[in-house]
Amino acid sequence: MDSNALKAFLTIVDQGSFSEAAETLHLTQPAISKRLAALETQLGTRLIDRSNRDIRVTEAGARLLPHARKILDEIHNAKLALSPNADTIEGELQLIASHHIGLHHLPNWLRRFRREYPQVTLDLQFMESDAAYQQMNKRNAELAFVTLSDSMNPQFRILTQWPDPMAFVIGTDHPLASLAKPTLHDLAQHPALLPDTSTATYRVVSRLFLEANLPLKPLMPTNYLETIKMMTSVGLGWSVLPVSMLDSSLRELEVAHPVTRVLGAVALSGRQLSNGARALLRIVEAEETGT
């Protein structure tokens, strides 16, 4: 099978549109349609249903998807292995970072990386961790720095990780500020400012309240921790935030239930890393884990 035809098929599926796939691959729409048609002719089956305005993968196309990704991954690995500049650190490095990591960790890494490896061009995207996993699956980045999930798909591998301790916090004039050691029962009487239910932080906190048979009253969920910090500081509710974000606008609550999450770097299993990605990982490990 022609690798360009496979790439056209995958890009159409990932973009959900022939026109957007053509733009992504810098082709005309007739050219990308021709590549897909050639692949379908070779395989003797339809891969994408064109009968409706929306792109729909056929049963045969769905079966081909994992094989097509694996084939292109192996071609990628072969190119890296055969590169005449195997020891050089240059070229483009595509990264994804969660908003929190981008604000509180990434600057130190990139400052050092740019100083030591000026020949590498960075293509950096910021998004929520769940969206990052989806983009990685589409091969739109080589590395993602995210909150690690306790139910992460085995197609991803963890390259490095470090704990991110968290604390129950309130604004300095919140009613809970008068309690020396508030309990979960005390917190249950007030609104909670937490990220979306799909996040690791929400799952950890909600599990605590579920096990204590207490209600949780989430208010205005947002995944932007800086926004949660602001809303907490003005007294709209209590929250759980990384210790690294605490300042004089917040008061830490001595709740007898330690909460932490794990941050880290992930990549796709079976897809080798470029020299630039490996170099950045060495810097991250030195900065975050002291190794």
PDB file of C-alpha atoms in Angstrom:
ATOM      1  CA  MET A   1       0.000   0.000   0.000  1.00  0.00           C
ATOM      2  CA  ASP A   2       1.197   3.476  -0.860  1.00  0.00           C
ATOM      3  CA  SER A   3       2.099   5.458   2.256  1.00  0.00           C
ATOM      4  CA  ASN A   4       0.803   8.714   0.764  1.00  0.00           C
ATOM      5  CA  ALA A   5      -2.578   7.103   0.138  1.00  0.00           C
ATOM      6  CA  LEU A   6      -2.670   5.799   3.712  1.00  0.00           C
ATOM      7  CA  LYS A   7      -1.792   9.242   5.020  1.00  0.00           C
ATOM      8  CA  ALA A   8      -4.551  10.782   2.919  1.00  0.00           C
ATOM      9  CA  PHE A   9      -7.058   8.274   4.338  1.00  0.00           C
ATOM     10  CA  LEU A  10      -6.007   8.963   7.935  1.00  0.00           C
ATOM     11  CA  THR A  11      -6.026  12.726   7.481  1.00  0.00           C
ATOM     12  CA  ILE A  12      -9.529  12.668   6.003  1.00  0.00           C
ATOM     13  CA  VAL A  13     -10.730  10.638   8.985  1.00  0.00           C
ATOM     14  CA  ASP A  14      -8.946  12.816  11.548  1.00  0.00           C
ATOM     15  CA  GLN A  15     -10.043  16.119  10.000  1.00  0.00           C
ATOM     16  CA  GLY A  16     -13.546  14.906   9.220  1.00  0.00           C
ATOM     17  CA  SER A  17     -13.453  16.686   5.877  1.00  0.00           C
ATOM     18  CA  PHE A  18     -11.873  16.246   2.447  1.00  0.00           C
ATOM     19  CA  SER A  19     -11.227  19.976   2.121  1.00  0.00           C
ATOM     20  CA  GLU A  20      -9.577  20.301   5.538  1.00  0.00           C
ATOM     21  CA  ALA A  21      -7.515  17.170   4.916  1.00  0.00           C
ATOM     22  CA  ALA A  22      -6.354  18.604   1.599  1.00  0.00           C
ATOM     23  CA  GLU A  23      -5.361  21.845   3.309  1.00  0.00           C
ATOM     24  CA  THR A  24      -3.485  19.954   6.040  1.00  0.00           C
ATOM     25  CA  LEU A  25      -1.498  17.955   3.469  1.00  0.00           C
ATOM     26  CA  HIS A  26      -1.044  20.973   1.137  1.00  0.00           C
ATOM     27  CA  LEU A  27      -2.905  19.215  -1.677  1.00  0.00           C
ATOM     28  CA  THR A  28      -5.885  20.064  -3.823  1.00  0.00           C
ATOM     29  CA  GLN A  29      -9.168  18.391  -2.931  1.00  0.00           C
ATOM     30  CA  PRO A  30      -9.239  16.382  -6.213  1.00  0.00           C
ATOM     31  CA  ALA A  31      -5.711  15.145  -5.448  1.00  0.00           C
ATOM     32  CA  ILE A  32      -6.584  13.846  -2.003  1.00  0.00           C
ATOM     33  CA  SER A  33      -9.791  12.261  -3.338  1.00  0.00           C
ATOM     34  CA  LYS A  34      -7.731  10.532  -6.025  1.00  0.00           C
ATOM     35  CA  ARG A  35      -5.352   9.089  -3.403  1.00  0.00           C
ATOM     36  CA  LEU A  36      -8.237   7.710  -1.377  1.00  0.00           C
ATOM     37  CA  ALA A  37      -9.889   6.259  -4.489  1.00  0.00           C
ATOM     38  CA  ALA A  38      -6.626   4.532  -5.472  1.00  0.00           C
ATOM     39  CA  LEU A  39      -6.347   2.966  -2.010  1.00  0.00           C
ATOM     40  CA  GLU A  40      -9.947   1.780  -2.109  1.00  0.00           C
ATOM     41  CA  THR A  41      -9.395   0.285  -5.563  1.00  0.00           C
ATOM     42  CA  GLN A  42      -6.288  -1.517  -4.372  1.00  0.00           C
ATOM     43  CA  LEU A  43      -8.086  -2.939  -1.328  1.00  0.00           C
ATOM     44  CA  GLY A  44     -11.291  -3.666  -3.218  1.00  0.00           C
ATOM     45  CA  THR A  45     -13.563  -1.971  -0.690  1.00  0.00           C
ATOM     46  CA  ARG A  46     -14.973   1.376   0.329  1.00  0.00           C
ATOM     47  CA  LEU A  47     -13.186   2.974   3.283  1.00  0.00           C
ATOM     48  CA  ILE A  48     -15.209   6.175   3.639  1.00  0.00           C
ATOM     49  CA  ASP A  49     -18.932   6.613   2.985  1.00  0.00           C
ATOM     50  CA  ARG A  50     -19.442   9.703   0.820  1.00  0.00           C
ATOM     51  CA  SER A  51     -23.242   9.417   0.572  1.00  0.00           C
ATOM     52  CA  ASN A  52     -23.856  12.065   3.248  1.00  0.00           C
ATOM     53  CA  ARG A  53     -22.340  15.480   3.864  1.00  0.00           C
ATOM     54  CA  ASP A  54     -20.614  14.170   6.988  1.00  0.00           C
ATOM     55  CA  ILE A  55     -17.586  11.902   6.674  1.00  0.00           C
ATOM     56  CA  ARG A  56     -18.366   8.386   7.912  1.00  0.00           C
ATOM     57  CA  VAL A  57     -15.805   5.593   8.097  1.00  0.00           C
ATOM     58  CA  THR A  58     -17.086   2.263   6.776  1.00  0.00           C
ATOM     59  CA  GLU A  59     -16.637  -0.985   8.694  1.00  0.00           C
ATOM     60  CA  ALA A  60     -13.664  -1.826   6.464  1.00  0.00           C
ATOM     61  CA  GLY A  61     -12.200   1.633   7.054  1.00  0.00           C
ATOM     62  CA  ALA A  62     -12.497   1.220  10.814  1.00  0.00           C
ATOM     63  CA  ARG A  63     -10.613  -2.073  10.596  1.00  0.00           C
ATOM     64  CA  LEU A  64      -7.894  -0.454   8.504  1.00  0.00           C
ATOM     65  CA  LEU A  65      -7.348   2.533  10.837  1.00  0.00           C
ATOM     66  CA  PRO A  66      -5.053   0.924  13.468  1.00  0.00           C
ATOM     67  CA  HIS A  67      -3.032  -0.862  10.781  1.00  0.00           C
ATOM     68  CA  ALA A  68      -2.620   2.332   8.762  1.00  0.00           C
ATOM     69  CA  ARG A  69      -1.363   4.226  11.809  1.00  0.00           C
ATOM     70  CA  LYS A  70       1.052   1.423  12.652  1.00  0.00           C
ATOM     71  CA  ILE A  71       2.397   1.300   9.097  1.00  0.00           C
ATOM     72  CA  LEU A  72       3.052   5.046   9.042  1.00  0.00           C
ATOM     73  CA  ASP A  73       4.646   4.844  12.499  1.00  0.00           C
ATOM     74  CA  GLU A  74       7.062   2.197  11.218  1.00  0.00           C
ATOM     75  CA  ILE A  75       7.909   4.353   8.205  1.00  0.00           C
ATOM     76  CA  HIS A  76       8.576   7.227  10.620  1.00  0.00           C
ATOM     77  CA  ASN A  77      10.833   4.956  12.705  1.00  0.00           C
ATOM     78  CA  ALA A  78      12.702   3.774   9.614  1.00  0.00           C
ATOM     79  CA  LYS A  79      13.368   7.350   8.502  1.00  0.00           C
ATOM     80  CA  LEU A  80      14.806   8.177  11.929  1.00  0.00           C
ATOM     81  CA  ALA A  81      17.015   5.080  11.880  1.00  0.00           C
ATOM     82  CA  LEU A  82      18.328   5.837   8.385  1.00  0.00           C
ATOM     83  CA  SER A  83      18.806   9.567   8.851  1.00  0.00           C
ATOM     84  CA  PRO A  84      22.334  10.669   7.834  1.00  0.00           C
ATOM     85  CA  ASN A  85      22.237  13.183  10.686  1.00  0.00           C
ATOM     86  CA  ALA A  86      21.375  10.686  13.413  1.00  0.00           C
ATOM     87  CA  ASP A  87      23.443  12.484  16.044  1.00  0.00           C
ATOM     88  CA  THR A  88      22.310  16.028  15.339  1.00  0.00           C
ATOM     89  CA  ILE A  89      19.587  17.825  17.310  1.00  0.00           C
ATOM     90  CA  GLU A  90      17.699  20.043  14.902  1.00  0.00           C
ATOM     91  CA  GLY A  91      14.473  20.320  12.943  1.00  0.00           C
ATOM     92  CA  GLU A  92      10.906  20.810  14.180  1.00  0.00           C
ATOM     93  CA  LEU A  93       9.611  19.484  17.494  1.00  0.00           C
ATOM     94  CA  GLN A  94       5.826  19.356  17.926  1.00  0.00           C
ATOM     95  CA  LEU A  95       4.679  19.611  21.543  1.00  0.00           C
ATOM     96  CA  ILE A  96       1.434  19.800  23.480  1.00  0.00           C
ATOM     97  CA  ALA A  97       1.191  21.104  27.041  1.00  0.00           C
ATOM     98  CA  SER A  98      -1.708  21.507  29.417  1.00  0.00           C
ATOM     99  CA  HIS A  99      -2.419  25.105  30.397  1.00  0.00           C
ATOM    100  CA  HIS A 100      -1.150  24.596  33.958  1.00  0.00           C
ATOM    101  CA  ILE A 101       2.112  22.991  32.839  1.00  0.00           C
ATOM    102  CA  GLY A 102       2.498  25.691  30.200  1.00  0.00           C
ATOM    103  CA  LEU A 103       2.262  28.432  32.824  1.00  0.00           C
ATOM    104  CA  HIS A 104       4.120  26.905  35.747  1.00  0.00           C
ATOM    105  CA  HIS A 105       6.673  24.422  34.344  1.00  0.00           C
ATOM    106  CA  LEU A 106       7.263  24.967  30.632  1.00  0.00           C
ATOM    107  CA  PRO A 107       9.023  28.371  30.822  1.00  0.00           C
ATOM    108  CA  ASN A 108      12.022  26.978  32.749  1.00  0.00           C
ATOM    109  CA  TRP A 109      12.334  24.003  30.412  1.00  0.00           C
ATOM    110  CA  LEU A 110      12.126  26.045  27.225  1.00  0.00           C
ATOM    111  CA  ARG A 111      14.500  28.743  28.444  1.00  0.00           C
ATOM    112  CA  ARG A 112      17.186  26.108  28.926  1.00  0.00           C
ATOM    113  CA  PHE A 113      16.224  24.162  25.790  1.00  0.00           C
ATOM    114  CA  ARG A 114      16.459  27.205  23.535  1.00  0.00           C
ATOM    115  CA  ARG A 115      19.861  28.050  24.997  1.00  0.00           C
ATOM    116  CA  GLU A 116      21.272  24.535  24.499  1.00  0.00           C
ATOM    117  CA  TYR A 117      19.537  23.545  21.237  1.00  0.00           C
ATOM    118  CA  PRO A 118      18.939  26.682  19.132  1.00  0.00           C
ATOM    119  CA  GLN A 119      18.637  24.651  15.909  1.00  0.00           C
ATOM    120  CA  VAL A 120      15.331  23.114  17.000  1.00  0.00           C
ATOM    121  CA  THR A 121      12.124  24.875  15.963  1.00  0.00           C
ATOM    122  CA  LEU A 122       9.260  24.414  18.429  1.00  0.00           C
ATOM    123  CA  ASP A 123       5.641  23.950  17.384  1.00  0.00           C
ATOM    124  CA  LEU A 124       3.754  24.313  20.666  1.00  0.00           C
ATOM    125  CA  GLN A 125       0.029  23.841  21.361  1.00  0.00           C
ATOM    126  CA  PHE A 126      -1.833  24.405  24.641  1.00  0.00           C
ATOM    127  CA  MET A 127      -4.944  22.415  25.489  1.00  0.00           C
ATOM    128  CA  GLU A 128      -6.648  20.356  28.169  1.00  0.00           C
ATOM    129  CA  SER A 129      -5.143  16.976  28.932  1.00  0.00           C
ATOM    130  CA  ASP A 130      -8.052  14.968  27.480  1.00  0.00           C
ATOM    131  CA  ALA A 131      -7.820  16.883  24.210  1.00  0.00           C
ATOM    132  CA  ALA A 132      -4.044  16.362  24.192  1.00  0.00           C
ATOM    133  CA  TYR A 133      -4.475  12.579  24.191  1.00  0.00           C
ATOM    134  CA  GLN A 134      -6.801  12.879  21.180  1.00  0.00           C
ATOM    135  CA  GLN A 135      -4.325  15.036  19.258  1.00  0.00           C
ATOM    136  CA  MET A 136      -1.482  12.668  20.061  1.00  0.00           C
ATOM    137  CA  ASN A 137      -3.532   9.780  18.698  1.00  0.00           C
ATOM    138  CA  LYS A 138      -3.844  11.737  15.447  1.00  0.00           C
ATOM    139  CA  ARG A 139      -0.031  12.148  15.364  1.00  0.00           C
ATOM    140  CA  ASN A 140      -0.327  15.935  15.645  1.00  0.00           C
ATOM    141  CA  ALA A 141       2.484  16.124  18.205  1.00  0.00           C
ATOM    142  CA  GLU A 142       5.450  14.060  19.321  1.00  0.00           C
ATOM    143  CA  LEU A 143       5.232  14.747  23.060  1.00  0.00           C
ATOM    144  CA  ALA A 144       2.441  15.823  25.384  1.00  0.00           C
ATOM    145  CA  PHE A 145       2.932  17.190  28.895  1.00  0.00           C
ATOM    146  CA  VAL A 146      -0.295  16.469  30.748  1.00  0.00           C
ATOM    147  CA  THR A 147      -1.982  15.337  33.921  1.00  0.00           C
ATOM    148  CA  LEU A 148      -1.596  11.569  33.844  1.00  0.00           C
ATOM    149  CA  SER A 149      -4.794   9.568  33.849  1.00  0.00           C
ATOM    150  CA  ASP A 150      -5.395   6.531  36.051  1.00  0.00           C
ATOM    151  CA  SER A 151      -7.092   4.906  33.069  1.00  0.00           C
ATOM    152  CA  MET A 152      -4.685   5.888  30.298  1.00  0.00           C
ATOM    153  CA  ASN A 153      -4.965   3.982  27.032  1.00  0.00           C
ATOM    154  CA  PRO A 154      -2.089   1.482  26.599  1.00  0.00           C
ATOM    155  CA  GLN A 155      -1.298   3.011  23.213  1.00  0.00           C
ATOM    156  CA  PHE A 156       0.465   5.774  25.183  1.00  0.00           C
ATOM    157  CA  ARG A 157       3.655   5.360  27.174  1.00  0.00           C
ATOM    158  CA  ILE A 158       4.754   7.498  30.094  1.00  0.00           C
ATOM    159  CA  LEU A 159       8.256   8.868  29.552  1.00  0.00           C
ATOM    160  CA  THR A 160       8.707  10.753  32.808  1.00  0.00           C
ATOM    161  CA  GLN A 161       6.450  11.794  35.678  1.00  0.00           C
ATOM    162  CA  TRP A 162       6.468  13.770  38.892  1.00  0.00           C
ATOM    163  CA  PRO A 163       3.956  14.412  41.701  1.00  0.00           C
ATOM    164  CA  ASP A 164       2.030  17.662  41.874  1.00  0.00           C
ATOM    165  CA  PRO A 165       0.861  18.052  45.521  1.00  0.00           C
ATOM    166  CA  MET A 166      -2.462  19.839  45.947  1.00  0.00           C
ATOM    167  CA  ALA A 167      -4.220  21.591  48.808  1.00  0.00           C
ATOM    168  CA  PHE A 168      -7.758  22.451  49.844  1.00  0.00           C
ATOM    169  CA  VAL A 169      -7.980  26.252  49.672  1.00  0.00           C
ATOM    170  CA  ILE A 170     -10.391  29.142  50.279  1.00  0.00           C
ATOM    171  CA  GLY A 171     -10.365  32.905  50.030  1.00  0.00           C
ATOM    172  CA  THR A 172      -9.187  34.708  53.155  1.00  0.00           C
ATOM    173  CA  ASP A 173     -12.701  35.964  54.015  1.00  0.00           C
ATOM    174  CA  HIS A 174     -14.577  32.701  53.322  1.00  0.00           C
ATOM    175  CA  PRO A 175     -16.723  31.350  56.236  1.00  0.00           C
ATOM    176  CA  LEU A 176     -14.508  28.232  56.401  1.00  0.00           C
ATOM    177  CA  ALA A 177     -11.569  30.462  57.345  1.00  0.00           C
ATOM    178  CA  SER A 178     -12.820  30.543  60.929  1.00  0.00           C
ATOM    179  CA  LEU A 179     -12.336  26.764  61.326  1.00  0.00           C
ATOM    180  CA  ALA A 180      -8.925  25.526  62.449  1.00  0.00           C
ATOM    181  CA  LYS A 181      -9.238  22.052  60.941  1.00  0.00           C
ATOM    182  CA  PRO A 182     -12.357  21.791  58.780  1.00  0.00           C
ATOM    183  CA  THR A 183     -13.668  18.343  57.865  1.00  0.00           C
ATOM    184  CA  LEU A 184     -15.149  17.092  54.604  1.00  0.00           C
ATOM    185  CA  HIS A 185     -18.545  17.514  56.281  1.00  0.00           C
ATOM    186  CA  ASP A 186     -17.762  21.219  56.772  1.00  0.00           C
ATOM    187  CA  LEU A 187     -16.725  21.583  53.135  1.00  0.00           C
ATOM    188  CA  ALA A 188     -19.869  19.818  51.952  1.00  0.00           C
ATOM    189  CA  GLN A 189     -21.941  22.747  53.236  1.00  0.00           C
ATOM    190  CA  HIS A 190     -20.340  25.129  50.709  1.00  0.00           C
ATOM    191  CA  PRO A 191     -19.973  25.287  46.893  1.00  0.00           C
ATOM    192  CA  ALA A 192     -16.875  23.700  45.379  1.00  0.00           C
ATOM    193  CA  LEU A 193     -14.869  25.265  42.545  1.00  0.00           C
ATOM    194  CA  LEU A 194     -13.438  22.320  40.633  1.00  0.00           C
ATOM    195  CA  PRO A 195     -12.430  21.438  37.089  1.00  0.00           C
ATOM    196  CA  ASP A 196     -14.657  19.376  34.821  1.00  0.00           C
ATOM    197  CA  THR A 197     -15.867  15.926  35.893  1.00  0.00           C
ATOM    198  CA  SER A 198     -13.605  14.285  33.290  1.00  0.00           C
ATOM    199  CA  THR A 199     -10.399  15.510  34.998  1.00  0.00           C
ATOM    200  CA  ALA A 200      -8.195  13.552  37.385  1.00  0.00           C
ATOM    201  CA  THR A 201      -8.531  16.274  40.037  1.00  0.00           C
ATOM    202  CA  TYR A 202     -12.314  16.090  40.058  1.00  0.00           C
ATOM    203  CA  ARG A 203     -12.271  12.290  40.226  1.00  0.00           C
ATOM    204  CA  VAL A 204      -9.932  12.308  43.243  1.00  0.00           C
ATOM    205  CA  VAL A 205     -11.995  14.878  45.150  1.00  0.00           C
ATOM    206  CA  SER A 206     -15.362  13.364  44.258  1.00  0.00           C
ATOM    207  CA  ARG A 207     -14.132   9.950  45.407  1.00  0.00           C
ATOM    208  CA  LEU A 208     -13.329  11.384  48.846  1.00  0.00           C
ATOM    209  CA  PHE A 209     -16.840  12.769  49.227  1.00  0.00           C
ATOM    210  CA  LEU A 210     -18.440   9.630  47.815  1.00  0.00           C
ATOM    211  CA  GLU A 211     -16.583   7.407  50.274  1.00  0.00           C
ATOM    212  CA  ALA A 212     -17.651   9.717  53.131  1.00  0.00           C
ATOM    213  CA  ASN A 213     -21.252   9.618  51.858  1.00  0.00           C
ATOM    214  CA  LEU A 214     -21.271  13.419  51.555  1.00  0.00           C
ATOM    215  CA  PRO A 215     -22.683  15.641  48.795  1.00  0.00           C
ATOM    216  CA  LEU A 216     -20.348  17.605  46.553  1.00  0.00           C
ATOM    217  CA  LYS A 217     -21.654  20.952  45.299  1.00  0.00           C
ATOM    218  CA  PRO A 218     -19.617  21.888  42.211  1.00  0.00           C
ATOM    219  CA  LEU A 219     -20.133  25.451  40.995  1.00  0.00           C
ATOM    220  CA  MET A 220     -19.262  26.812  37.526  1.00  0.00           C
ATOM    221  CA  PRO A 221     -16.750  24.153  36.407  1.00  0.00           C
ATOM    222  CA  THR A 222     -13.761  25.321  34.386  1.00  0.00           C
ATOM    223  CA  ASN A 223     -10.510  23.587  33.555  1.00  0.00           C
ATOM    224  CA  TYR A 224      -8.468  26.795  33.773  1.00  0.00           C
ATOM    225  CA  LEU A 225      -6.858  26.620  37.187  1.00  0.00           C
ATOM    226  CA  GLU A 226      -5.983  30.314  37.140  1.00  0.00           C
ATOM    227  CA  THR A 227      -9.704  31.081  36.768  1.00  0.00           C
ATOM    228  CA  ILE A 228     -10.549  28.688  39.611  1.00  0.00           C
ATOM    229  CA  LYS A 229      -7.903  30.397  41.741  1.00  0.00           C
ATOM    230  CA  MET A 230      -9.428  33.822  41.071  1.00  0.00           C
ATOM    231  CA  MET A 231     -12.970  32.674  41.866  1.00  0.00           C
ATOM    232  CA  THR A 232     -11.760  30.999  45.051  1.00  0.00           C
ATOM    233  CA  SER A 233      -9.836  34.073  46.175  1.00  0.00           C
ATOM    234  CA  VAL A 234     -12.990  36.243  46.032  1.00  0.00           C
ATOM    235  CA  GLY A 235     -14.926  33.811  48.213  1.00  0.00           C
ATOM    236  CA  LEU A 236     -17.188  32.030  45.692  1.00  0.00           C
ATOM    237  CA  GLY A 237     -16.310  28.612  47.132  1.00  0.00           C
ATOM    238  CA  TRP A 238     -13.540  26.285  48.215  1.00  0.00           C
ATOM    239  CA  SER A 239     -11.235  24.475  45.820  1.00  0.00           C
ATOM    240  CA  VAL A 240      -8.307  22.082  45.460  1.00  0.00           C
ATOM    241  CA  LEU A 241      -5.307  23.632  43.717  1.00  0.00           C
ATOM    242  CA  PRO A 242      -1.635  22.752  43.195  1.00  0.00           C
ATOM    243  CA  VAL A 243       0.510  23.915  46.104  1.00  0.00           C
ATOM    244  CA  SER A 244       2.728  25.722  43.604  1.00  0.00           C
ATOM    245  CA  MET A 245      -0.149  28.143  42.851  1.00  0.00           C
ATOM    246  CA  LEU A 246      -0.821  29.270  46.417  1.00  0.00           C
ATOM    247  CA  ASP A 247      -0.171  32.882  47.421  1.00  0.00           C
ATOM    248  CA  SER A 248      -1.463  35.492  49.849  1.00  0.00           C
ATOM    249  CA  SER A 249      -4.885  35.632  48.147  1.00  0.00           C
ATOM    250  CA  LEU A 250      -5.643  32.093  49.337  1.00  0.00           C
ATOM    251  CA  ARG A 251      -5.678  30.276  52.636  1.00  0.00           C
ATOM    252  CA  GLU A 252      -4.771  26.594  52.815  1.00  0.00           C
ATOM    253  CA  LEU A 253      -7.196  24.430  54.779  1.00  0.00           C
ATOM    254  CA  GLU A 254      -5.868  21.714  57.081  1.00  0.00           C
ATOM    255  CA  VAL A 255      -8.136  18.984  55.786  1.00  0.00           C
ATOM    256  CA  ALA A 256      -7.058  15.517  56.886  1.00  0.00           C
ATOM    257  CA  HIS A 257      -7.200  14.093  53.367  1.00  0.00           C
ATOM    258  CA  PRO A 258      -4.040  14.667  51.303  1.00  0.00           C
ATOM    259  CA  VAL A 259      -4.671  15.117  47.601  1.00  0.00           C
ATOM    260  CA  THR A 260      -2.123  14.889  44.822  1.00  0.00           C
ATOM    261  CA  ARG A 261      -2.031  14.317  41.109  1.00  0.00           C
ATOM    262  CA  VAL A 262       0.722  13.199  38.775  1.00  0.00           C
ATOM    263  CA  LEU A 263       2.045  15.226  35.855  1.00  0.00           C
ATOM    264  CA  GLY A 264       4.208  13.807  33.131  1.00  0.00           C
ATOM    265  CA  ALA A 265       5.218  13.421  29.520  1.00  0.00           C
ATOM    266  CA  VAL A 266       3.577  10.891  27.228  1.00  0.00           C
ATOM    267  CA  ALA A 267       4.267   9.656  23.739  1.00  0.00           C
ATOM    268  CA  LEU A 268       2.755   7.044  21.478  1.00  0.00           C
ATOM    269  CA  SER A 269       3.853   3.456  21.975  1.00  0.00           C
ATOM    270  CA  GLY A 270       5.671   2.070  18.952  1.00  0.00           C
ATOM    271  CA  ARG A 271       6.680   5.481  17.630  1.00  0.00           C
ATOM    272  CA  GLN A 272      10.308   6.446  18.202  1.00  0.00           C
ATOM    273  CA  LEU A 273      11.274   9.882  19.454  1.00  0.00           C
ATOM    274  CA  SER A 274      13.414  12.372  17.593  1.00  0.00           C
ATOM    275  CA  ASN A 275      16.685  13.605  19.058  1.00  0.00           C
ATOM    276  CA  GLY A 276      15.033  16.920  19.862  1.00  0.00           C
ATOM    277  CA  ALA A 277      12.315  15.194  21.891  1.00  0.00           C
ATOM    278  CA  ARG A 278      14.892  13.140  23.782  1.00  0.00           C
ATOM    279  CA  ALA A 279      16.917  16.264  24.551  1.00  0.00           C
ATOM    280  CA  LEU A 280      13.873  18.070  25.929  1.00  0.00           C
ATOM    281  CA  LEU A 281      12.984  15.062  28.084  1.00  0.00           C
ATOM    282  CA  ARG A 282      16.449  15.110  29.638  1.00  0.00           C
ATOM    283  CA  ILE A 283      15.913  18.737  30.617  1.00  0.00           C
ATOM    284  CA  VAL A 284      12.439  18.029  32.021  1.00  0.00           C
ATOM    285  CA  GLU A 285      13.741  15.146  34.131  1.00  0.00           C
ATOM    286  CA  ALA A 286      16.558  17.292  35.475  1.00  0.00           C
ATOM    287  CA  GLU A 287      14.198  20.162  36.332  1.00  0.00           C
ATOM    288  CA  GLU A 288      11.287  18.171  37.759  1.00  0.00           C
ATOM    289  CA  THR A 289      12.717  14.961  39.199  1.00  0.00           C
ATOM    290  CA  GLY A 290      16.320  15.922  39.921  1.00  0.00           C
ATOM    291  CA  THR A 291      17.665  12.965  37.938  1.00  0.00           C
TER     292      THR A 291
END
